[in-house]
């Protein structure tokens, strides 16, 4: 993933995201400045104690100064509380908006995006990098600004006391700045590598947990554990590498920063002996030294925070900038009438350099049932993916109701298509909510009617909470056949003009398949239906059967017509029914 060009202006983009919170940030900064000004008064009180209270034994003045210290401490405590709350709201609010925007952007991505990006990687961005950016905002607003105010305030107050002492402390700044520059060059790539490897580890974890039943079925737990250990070891090594870089630079900067006090005391003692400054001023100046030196000592920490935050921002803005390959046209065109007419005209589709459909042409009239058959990898699922424009074709046109799908609004186009996908995916919600997913607010009687056609009513009503039974993640708790029947009911509940059944009865027995087909006959006549199946019994009554071979239309016709041709379809038929004693009865079915 080439992220280097994105680094330019990344901080500016992050700051732009904070624009809606500028009133809160301004208030927070005012609080920080007020807190630092109160902090600057403390060494002045110390000077007053040394110069006036102790020599003159002025206990009344001591009481006044003590009361002032208590008041300042109380006010600072209130300011610090409000400061933390304000910037927490700012960082959380910004991340909330960014997370919402990123999720919407992911929802808008085409199938191509998810073909190229792993789910674990995306989850790493949505969690680890999002939290990394939030921490960066907190540190940017709090630590960096606060320490900058501390440095500037101490510089002004200490400078007003004694410029020789101030210049002595500032003499170490160039060395600290140079070391911080070197640190940034090394730590930033280290953090980027950690983020990338964390994405790899998250991907492996997500895939392994999602496929845990397959792992157990093949007794591959030791192998998966070893692979996880390898990826986890890389994360450990990269984190240790970043820690080593930090450990090499931080003590150096801490040591150089700590030289400020002995140098200042050396120069200050000479100034006191010469009468240039008084003892109270020297002691007060030591109070400002920490405020002046600590921000410089923390330069390595600032660079570390900055590097981590910008690295996280780069990953997140990469997804935001990516955009969807498939998007709504500038001026969408709606069909004059929606009746489910489909036309493929010389369609060629490729995934990268791999051509999966080559010069495909056919038409489907409203109400027709079109079956698509062919060997694995022949392009069957790719045909139906083009109806909803989940991919864009290389050449030709796909028309629904006389209008090219590339000219139609995606939501309107897909709303008229009911999908029963090859993999029956259900959400962790009630069965009723799963069935009504594509048509929220659907009355219960319509939900039950759709389930009845899909032969799902019987098993649903026998479940513990019937229609309100919450299925587990990805439909856990239901058999493959039950999930397929719920998926069929979900597609029917949308009342689409085009119904797509992608191998939708592969997990049910022959008897249940016959009942489902009988129920579908009552609704298929009103809509154009595309059926992808491997069983001849599922396509035998189709109005037309398309046989694909390596992305090309090899045969087309009804069951009877294709049987007479004795081509690929005939061979598939013979392969499935060669064990039947009476083929004649089957042929006449």
PDB file of N, CA and C in Angstrom, residues 110-190:
ATOM      1  N   UNK A 110     -17.422  -0.952  -3.796  1.00  0.00           N
ATOM      2  CA  UNK A 110     -17.871  -2.027  -4.677  1.00  0.00           C
ATOM      3  C   UNK A 110     -17.285  -3.355  -4.229  1.00  0.00           C
ATOM      4  N   UNK A 111     -17.739  -4.419  -4.883  1.00  0.00           N
ATOM      5  CA  UNK A 111     -17.195  -5.743  -4.586  1.00  0.00           C
ATOM      6  C   UNK A 111     -15.684  -5.777  -4.823  1.00  0.00           C
ATOM      7  N   UNK A 112     -15.202  -4.990  -5.786  1.00  0.00           N
ATOM      8  CA  UNK A 112     -13.775  -4.991  -6.111  1.00  0.00           C
ATOM      9  C   UNK A 112     -12.928  -4.609  -4.905  1.00  0.00           C
ATOM     10  N   UNK A 113     -13.407  -3.646  -4.142  1.00  0.00           N
ATOM     11  CA  UNK A 113     -12.678  -3.213  -2.951  1.00  0.00           C
ATOM     12  C   UNK A 113     -12.501  -4.373  -1.978  1.00  0.00           C
ATOM     13  N   UNK A 114     -13.593  -5.100  -1.737  1.00  0.00           N
ATOM     14  CA  UNK A 114     -13.529  -6.207  -0.772  1.00  0.00           C
ATOM     15  C   UNK A 114     -12.823  -7.431  -1.343  1.00  0.00           C
ATOM     16  N   UNK A 115     -12.682  -7.484  -2.657  1.00  0.00           N
ATOM     17  CA  UNK A 115     -11.856  -8.539  -3.252  1.00  0.00           C
ATOM     18  C   UNK A 115     -10.378  -8.300  -2.951  1.00  0.00           C
ATOM     19  N   UNK A 116     -10.002  -7.027  -2.775  1.00  0.00           N
ATOM     20  CA  UNK A 116      -8.588  -6.676  -2.626  1.00  0.00           C
ATOM     21  C   UNK A 116      -8.178  -6.426  -1.175  1.00  0.00           C
ATOM     22  N   UNK A 117      -9.137  -6.087  -0.315  1.00  0.00           N
ATOM     23  CA  UNK A 117      -8.809  -5.734   1.065  1.00  0.00           C
ATOM     24  C   UNK A 117      -9.409  -6.767   2.009  1.00  0.00           C
ATOM     25  N   UNK A 118      -8.579  -7.218   2.946  1.00  0.00           N
ATOM     26  CA  UNK A 118      -9.010  -8.240   3.881  1.00  0.00           C
ATOM     27  C   UNK A 118      -9.808  -7.620   5.030  1.00  0.00           C
ATOM     28  N   UNK A 119     -10.764  -8.402   5.537  1.00  0.00           N
ATOM     29  CA  UNK A 119     -11.642  -7.904   6.593  1.00  0.00           C
ATOM     30  C   UNK A 119     -10.847  -7.557   7.847  1.00  0.00           C
ATOM     31  N   UNK A 120      -9.882  -8.412   8.199  1.00  0.00           N
ATOM     32  CA  UNK A 120      -9.075  -8.136   9.391  1.00  0.00           C
ATOM     33  C   UNK A 120      -8.319  -6.826   9.278  1.00  0.00           C
ATOM     34  N   UNK A 121      -7.833  -6.523   8.087  1.00  0.00           N
ATOM     35  CA  UNK A 121      -7.125  -5.256   7.859  1.00  0.00           C
ATOM     36  C   UNK A 121      -8.070  -4.076   8.064  1.00  0.00           C
ATOM     37  N   UNK A 122      -9.281  -4.191   7.528  1.00  0.00           N
ATOM     38  CA  UNK A 122     -10.258  -3.114   7.677  1.00  0.00           C
ATOM     39  C   UNK A 122     -10.617  -2.929   9.148  1.00  0.00           C
ATOM     40  N   UNK A 123     -10.797  -4.025   9.869  1.00  0.00           N
ATOM     41  CA  UNK A 123     -11.123  -3.942  11.296  1.00  0.00           C
ATOM     42  C   UNK A 123      -9.989  -3.293  12.081  1.00  0.00           C
ATOM     43  N   UNK A 124      -8.753  -3.558  11.676  1.00  0.00           N
ATOM     44  CA  UNK A 124      -7.610  -2.933  12.334  1.00  0.00           C
ATOM     45  C   UNK A 124      -7.653  -1.418  12.160  1.00  0.00           C
ATOM     46  N   UNK A 125      -8.055  -0.974  10.987  1.00  0.00           N
ATOM     47  CA  UNK A 125      -8.165   0.468  10.735  1.00  0.00           C
ATOM     48  C   UNK A 125      -9.285   1.081  11.577  1.00  0.00           C
ATOM     49  N   UNK A 126     -10.411   0.361  11.652  1.00  0.00           N
ATOM     50  CA  UNK A 126     -11.578   0.889  12.357  1.00  0.00           C
ATOM     51  C   UNK A 126     -11.388   0.895  13.877  1.00  0.00           C
ATOM     52  N   UNK A 127     -10.444   0.132  14.378  1.00  0.00           N
ATOM     53  CA  UNK A 127     -10.249   0.049  15.830  1.00  0.00           C
ATOM     54  C   UNK A 127      -8.899   0.638  16.231  1.00  0.00           C
ATOM     55  N   UNK A 128      -7.806  -0.068  15.931  1.00  0.00           N
ATOM     56  CA  UNK A 128      -6.481   0.362  16.369  1.00  0.00           C
ATOM     57  C   UNK A 128      -6.083   1.723  15.843  1.00  0.00           C
ATOM     58  N   UNK A 129      -6.232   1.937  14.534  1.00  0.00           N
ATOM     59  CA  UNK A 129      -5.823   3.220  13.958  1.00  0.00           C
ATOM     60  C   UNK A 129      -6.753   4.347  14.384  1.00  0.00           C
ATOM     61  N   UNK A 130      -8.032   4.028  14.555  1.00  0.00           N
ATOM     62  CA  UNK A 130      -8.972   5.056  15.014  1.00  0.00           C
ATOM     63  C   UNK A 130      -8.610   5.509  16.423  1.00  0.00           C
ATOM     64  N   UNK A 131      -8.279   4.554  17.286  1.00  0.00           N
ATOM     65  CA  UNK A 131      -7.884   4.903  18.653  1.00  0.00           C
ATOM     66  C   UNK A 131      -6.526   5.609  18.663  1.00  0.00           C
ATOM     67  N   UNK A 132      -5.629   5.209  17.745  1.00  0.00           N
ATOM     68  CA  UNK A 132      -4.343   5.885  17.636  1.00  0.00           C
ATOM     69  C   UNK A 132      -4.504   7.344  17.260  1.00  0.00           C
ATOM     70  N   UNK A 133      -5.422   7.631  16.343  1.00  0.00           N
ATOM     71  CA  UNK A 133      -5.673   9.014  15.943  1.00  0.00           C
ATOM     72  C   UNK A 133      -6.328   9.794  17.075  1.00  0.00           C
ATOM     73  N   UNK A 134      -7.231   9.152  17.816  1.00  0.00           N
ATOM     74  CA  UNK A 134      -7.866   9.830  18.947  1.00  0.00           C
ATOM     75  C   UNK A 134      -6.825  10.216  20.005  1.00  0.00           C
ATOM     76  N   UNK A 135      -5.912   9.285  20.292  1.00  0.00           N
ATOM     77  CA  UNK A 135      -4.848   9.591  21.238  1.00  0.00           C
ATOM     78  C   UNK A 135      -3.968  10.722  20.754  1.00  0.00           C
ATOM     79  N   UNK A 136      -3.742  10.763  19.451  1.00  0.00           N
ATOM     80  CA  UNK A 136      -2.938  11.837  18.868  1.00  0.00           C
ATOM     81  C   UNK A 136      -3.613  13.197  19.058  1.00  0.00           C
ATOM     82  N   UNK A 137      -4.930  13.232  18.842  1.00  0.00           N
ATOM     83  CA  UNK A 137      -5.673  14.488  19.015  1.00  0.00           C
ATOM     84  C   UNK A 137      -5.591  14.952  20.464  1.00  0.00           C
ATOM     85  N   UNK A 138      -5.775  14.013  21.388  1.00  0.00           N
ATOM     86  CA  UNK A 138      -5.690  14.367  22.815  1.00  0.00           C
ATOM     87  C   UNK A 138      -4.308  14.923  23.145  1.00  0.00           C
ATOM     88  N   UNK A 139      -3.273  14.251  22.678  1.00  0.00           N
ATOM     89  CA  UNK A 139      -1.910  14.700  22.979  1.00  0.00           C
ATOM     90  C   UNK A 139      -1.563  15.983  22.249  1.00  0.00           C
ATOM     91  N   UNK A 140      -2.093  16.130  21.017  1.00  0.00           N
ATOM     92  CA  UNK A 140      -1.838  17.348  20.258  1.00  0.00           C
ATOM     93  C   UNK A 140      -2.440  18.546  20.973  1.00  0.00           C
ATOM     94  N   UNK A 141      -3.695  18.399  21.412  1.00  0.00           N
ATOM     95  CA  UNK A 141      -4.387  19.515  22.062  1.00  0.00           C
ATOM     96  C   UNK A 141      -3.907  19.737  23.490  1.00  0.00           C
ATOM     97  N   UNK A 142      -3.637  18.617  24.168  1.00  0.00           N
ATOM     98  CA  UNK A 142      -3.283  18.723  25.576  1.00  0.00           C
ATOM     99  C   UNK A 142      -1.782  18.855  25.788  1.00  0.00           C
ATOM    100  N   UNK A 143      -1.078  17.736  25.590  1.00  0.00           N
ATOM    101  CA  UNK A 143       0.336  17.670  25.969  1.00  0.00           C
ATOM    102  C   UNK A 143       1.185  18.672  25.193  1.00  0.00           C
ATOM    103  N   UNK A 144       1.079  18.631  23.868  1.00  0.00           N
ATOM    104  CA  UNK A 144       1.964  19.470  23.055  1.00  0.00           C
ATOM    105  C   UNK A 144       1.674  20.952  23.271  1.00  0.00           C
ATOM    106  N   UNK A 145       0.387  21.335  23.217  1.00  0.00           N
ATOM    107  CA  UNK A 145       0.059  22.752  23.410  1.00  0.00           C
ATOM    108  C   UNK A 145       0.385  23.199  24.830  1.00  0.00           C
ATOM    109  N   UNK A 146       0.064  22.352  25.798  1.00  0.00           N
ATOM    110  CA  UNK A 146       0.305  22.711  27.195  1.00  0.00           C
ATOM    111  C   UNK A 146       1.794  22.876  27.472  1.00  0.00           C
ATOM    112  N   UNK A 147       2.602  21.950  26.965  1.00  0.00           N
ATOM    113  CA  UNK A 147       4.047  22.047  27.181  1.00  0.00           C
ATOM    114  C   UNK A 147       4.632  23.232  26.421  1.00  0.00           C
ATOM    115  N   UNK A 148       4.051  23.542  25.260  1.00  0.00           N
ATOM    116  CA  UNK A 148       4.511  24.726  24.516  1.00  0.00           C
ATOM    117  C   UNK A 148       4.233  25.988  25.309  1.00  0.00           C
ATOM    118  N   UNK A 149       3.035  26.061  25.908  1.00  0.00           N
ATOM    119  CA  UNK A 149       2.702  27.221  26.745  1.00  0.00           C
ATOM    120  C   UNK A 149       3.612  27.282  27.971  1.00  0.00           C
ATOM    121  N   UNK A 150       3.914  26.108  28.509  1.00  0.00           N
ATOM    122  CA  UNK A 150       4.828  26.064  29.653  1.00  0.00           C
ATOM    123  C   UNK A 150       6.201  26.609  29.262  1.00  0.00           C
ATOM    124  N   UNK A 151       6.701  26.196  28.103  1.00  0.00           N
ATOM    125  CA  UNK A 151       8.004  26.651  27.632  1.00  0.00           C
ATOM    126  C   UNK A 151       8.013  28.165  27.404  1.00  0.00           C
ATOM    127  N   UNK A 152       6.988  28.662  26.691  1.00  0.00           N
ATOM    128  CA  UNK A 152       6.941  30.097  26.373  1.00  0.00           C
ATOM    129  C   UNK A 152       6.759  30.936  27.635  1.00  0.00           C
ATOM    130  N   UNK A 153       5.861  30.467  28.530  1.00  0.00           N
ATOM    131  CA  UNK A 153       5.635  31.213  29.765  1.00  0.00           C
ATOM    132  C   UNK A 153       6.885  31.276  30.614  1.00  0.00           C
ATOM    133  N   UNK A 154       7.554  30.115  30.753  1.00  0.00           N
ATOM    134  CA  UNK A 154       8.786  30.091  31.552  1.00  0.00           C
ATOM    135  C   UNK A 154       9.858  30.954  30.913  1.00  0.00           C
ATOM    136  N   UNK A 155       9.902  30.942  29.579  1.00  0.00           N
ATOM    137  CA  UNK A 155      10.894  31.753  28.861  1.00  0.00           C
ATOM    138  C   UNK A 155      10.689  33.241  29.167  1.00  0.00           C
ATOM    139  N   UNK A 156       9.437  33.683  29.136  1.00  0.00           N
ATOM    140  CA  UNK A 156       9.136  35.096  29.376  1.00  0.00           C
ATOM    141  C   UNK A 156       9.422  35.465  30.839  1.00  0.00           C
ATOM    142  N   UNK A 157       8.909  34.675  31.766  1.00  0.00           N
ATOM    143  CA  UNK A 157       9.071  35.008  33.193  1.00  0.00           C
ATOM    144  C   UNK A 157      10.526  34.908  33.630  1.00  0.00           C
ATOM    145  N   UNK A 158      11.202  33.845  33.165  1.00  0.00           N
ATOM    146  CA  UNK A 158      12.598  33.678  33.541  1.00  0.00           C
ATOM    147  C   UNK A 158      13.461  34.742  32.875  1.00  0.00           C
ATOM    148  N   UNK A 159      13.092  35.076  31.629  1.00  0.00           N
ATOM    149  CA  UNK A 159      13.825  36.130  30.933  1.00  0.00           C
ATOM    150  C   UNK A 159      13.694  37.467  31.629  1.00  0.00           C
ATOM    151  N   UNK A 160      12.496  37.727  32.186  1.00  0.00           N
ATOM    152  CA  UNK A 160      12.283  38.980  32.917  1.00  0.00           C
ATOM    153  C   UNK A 160      13.123  39.014  34.189  1.00  0.00           C
ATOM    154  N   UNK A 161      13.379  37.853  34.776  1.00  0.00           N
ATOM    155  CA  UNK A 161      14.219  37.780  35.979  1.00  0.00           C
ATOM    156  C   UNK A 161      15.693  37.941  35.650  1.00  0.00           C
ATOM    157  N   UNK A 162      16.147  37.127  34.658  1.00  0.00           N
ATOM    158  CA  UNK A 162      17.575  37.167  34.331  1.00  0.00           C
ATOM    159  C   UNK A 162      17.800  36.546  32.958  1.00  0.00           C
ATOM    160  N   UNK A 163      18.209  37.360  32.003  1.00  0.00           N
ATOM    161  CA  UNK A 163      18.499  36.832  30.671  1.00  0.00           C
ATOM    162  C   UNK A 163      19.745  35.951  30.641  1.00  0.00           C
ATOM    163  N   UNK A 164      20.768  36.233  31.416  1.00  0.00           N
ATOM    164  CA  UNK A 164      21.931  35.321  31.416  1.00  0.00           C
ATOM    165  C   UNK A 164      21.547  33.890  31.805  1.00  0.00           C
ATOM    166  N   UNK A 165      20.698  33.760  32.850  1.00  0.00           N
ATOM    167  CA  UNK A 165      20.261  32.421  33.254  1.00  0.00           C
ATOM    168  C   UNK A 165      19.424  31.769  32.157  1.00  0.00           C
ATOM    169  N   UNK A 166      18.561  32.545  31.534  1.00  0.00           N
ATOM    170  CA  UNK A 166      17.690  32.016  30.476  1.00  0.00           C
ATOM    171  C   UNK A 166      18.514  31.530  29.292  1.00  0.00           C
ATOM    172  N   UNK A 167      19.501  32.319  28.878  1.00  0.00           N
ATOM    173  CA  UNK A 167      20.336  31.923  27.741  1.00  0.00           C
ATOM    174  C   UNK A 167      21.161  30.694  28.058  1.00  0.00           C
ATOM    175  N   UNK A 168      21.556  30.543  29.311  1.00  0.00           N
ATOM    176  CA  UNK A 168      22.310  29.343  29.716  1.00  0.00           C
ATOM    177  C   UNK A 168      21.466  28.084  29.499  1.00  0.00           C
ATOM    178  N   UNK A 169      20.190  28.162  29.895  1.00  0.00           N
ATOM    179  CA  UNK A 169      19.296  27.010  29.718  1.00  0.00           C
ATOM    180  C   UNK A 169      19.025  26.762  28.237  1.00  0.00           C
ATOM    181  N   UNK A 170      18.814  27.843  27.480  1.00  0.00           N
ATOM    182  CA  UNK A 170      18.476  27.699  26.057  1.00  0.00           C
ATOM    183  C   UNK A 170      19.651  27.187  25.223  1.00  0.00           C
ATOM    184  N   UNK A 171      20.845  27.228  25.759  1.00  0.00           N
ATOM    185  CA  UNK A 171      22.025  26.805  24.992  1.00  0.00           C
ATOM    186  C   UNK A 171      21.960  25.327  24.607  1.00  0.00           C
ATOM    187  N   UNK A 172      21.183  24.551  25.371  1.00  0.00           N
ATOM    188  CA  UNK A 172      21.126  23.117  25.052  1.00  0.00           C
ATOM    189  C   UNK A 172      20.035  22.797  24.027  1.00  0.00           C
ATOM    190  N   UNK A 173      19.229  23.790  23.650  1.00  0.00           N
ATOM    191  CA  UNK A 173      18.106  23.537  22.723  1.00  0.00           C
ATOM    192  C   UNK A 173      18.543  23.015  21.356  1.00  0.00           C
ATOM    193  N   UNK A 174      19.583  23.575  20.711  1.00  0.00           N
ATOM    194  CA  UNK A 174      19.960  23.054  19.383  1.00  0.00           C
ATOM    195  C   UNK A 174      20.300  21.564  19.413  1.00  0.00           C
ATOM    196  N   UNK A 175      20.983  21.118  20.471  1.00  0.00           N
ATOM    197  CA  UNK A 175      21.332  19.695  20.558  1.00  0.00           C
ATOM    198  C   UNK A 175      20.077  18.840  20.684  1.00  0.00           C
ATOM    199  N   UNK A 176      19.124  19.297  21.493  1.00  0.00           N
ATOM    200  CA  UNK A 176      17.880  18.549  21.659  1.00  0.00           C
ATOM    201  C   UNK A 176      17.082  18.506  20.351  1.00  0.00           C
ATOM    202  N   UNK A 177      17.044  19.613  19.630  1.00  0.00           N
ATOM    203  CA  UNK A 177      16.310  19.658  18.361  1.00  0.00           C
ATOM    204  C   UNK A 177      16.926  18.713  17.331  1.00  0.00           C
ATOM    205  N   UNK A 178      18.240  18.635  17.277  1.00  0.00           N
ATOM    206  CA  UNK A 178      18.912  17.751  16.323  1.00  0.00           C
ATOM    207  C   UNK A 178      18.619  16.278  16.638  1.00  0.00           C
ATOM    208  N   UNK A 179      18.671  15.935  17.918  1.00  0.00           N
ATOM    209  CA  UNK A 179      18.387  14.547  18.307  1.00  0.00           C
ATOM    210  C   UNK A 179      16.932  14.195  18.010  1.00  0.00           C
ATOM    211  N   UNK A 180      16.022  15.133  18.250  1.00  0.00           N
ATOM    212  CA  UNK A 180      14.608  14.893  17.955  1.00  0.00           C
ATOM    213  C   UNK A 180      14.394  14.662  16.459  1.00  0.00           C
ATOM    214  N   UNK A 181      15.125  15.382  15.631  1.00  0.00           N
ATOM    215  CA  UNK A 181      15.018  15.207  14.164  1.00  0.00           C
ATOM    216  C   UNK A 181      15.485  13.810  13.763  1.00  0.00           C
ATOM    217  N   UNK A 182      16.613  13.376  14.329  1.00  0.00           N
ATOM    218  CA  UNK A 182      17.098  12.023  14.038  1.00  0.00           C
ATOM    219  C   UNK A 182      16.093  10.969  14.514  1.00  0.00           C
ATOM    220  N   UNK A 183      15.524  11.196  15.682  1.00  0.00           N
ATOM    221  CA  UNK A 183      14.553  10.256  16.252  1.00  0.00           C
ATOM    222  C   UNK A 183      13.330  10.103  15.350  1.00  0.00           C
ATOM    223  N   UNK A 184      12.849  11.225  14.821  1.00  0.00           N
ATOM    224  CA  UNK A 184      11.678  11.192  13.944  1.00  0.00           C
ATOM    225  C   UNK A 184      11.933  10.363  12.689  1.00  0.00           C
ATOM    226  N   UNK A 185      13.142  10.490  12.130  1.00  0.00           N
ATOM    227  CA  UNK A 185      13.468   9.744  10.915  1.00  0.00           C
ATOM    228  C   UNK A 185      13.425   8.236  11.155  1.00  0.00           C
ATOM    229  N   UNK A 186      13.752   7.795  12.346  1.00  0.00           N
ATOM    230  CA  UNK A 186      13.808   6.364  12.632  1.00  0.00           C
ATOM    231  C   UNK A 186      12.494   5.807  13.174  1.00  0.00           C
ATOM    232  N   UNK A 187      11.815   6.594  13.989  1.00  0.00           N
ATOM    233  CA  UNK A 187      10.641   6.051  14.678  1.00  0.00           C
ATOM    234  C   UNK A 187       9.422   5.974  13.767  1.00  0.00           C
ATOM    235  N   UNK A 188       9.311   6.870  12.788  1.00  0.00           N
ATOM    236  CA  UNK A 188       8.103   6.883  11.960  1.00  0.00           C
ATOM    237  C   UNK A 188       7.963   5.611  11.128  1.00  0.00           C
ATOM    238  N   UNK A 189       8.998   5.159  10.413  1.00  0.00           N
ATOM    239  CA  UNK A 189       8.863   3.876   9.690  1.00  0.00           C
ATOM    240  C   UNK A 189       8.613   2.703  10.626  1.00  0.00           C
ATOM    241  N   UNK A 190       9.166   2.773  11.829  1.00  0.00           N
ATOM    242  CA  UNK A 190       8.969   1.683  12.793  1.00  0.00           C
ATOM    243  C   UNK A 190       7.502   1.583  13.183  1.00  0.00           C
TER     244      UNK A 190
END
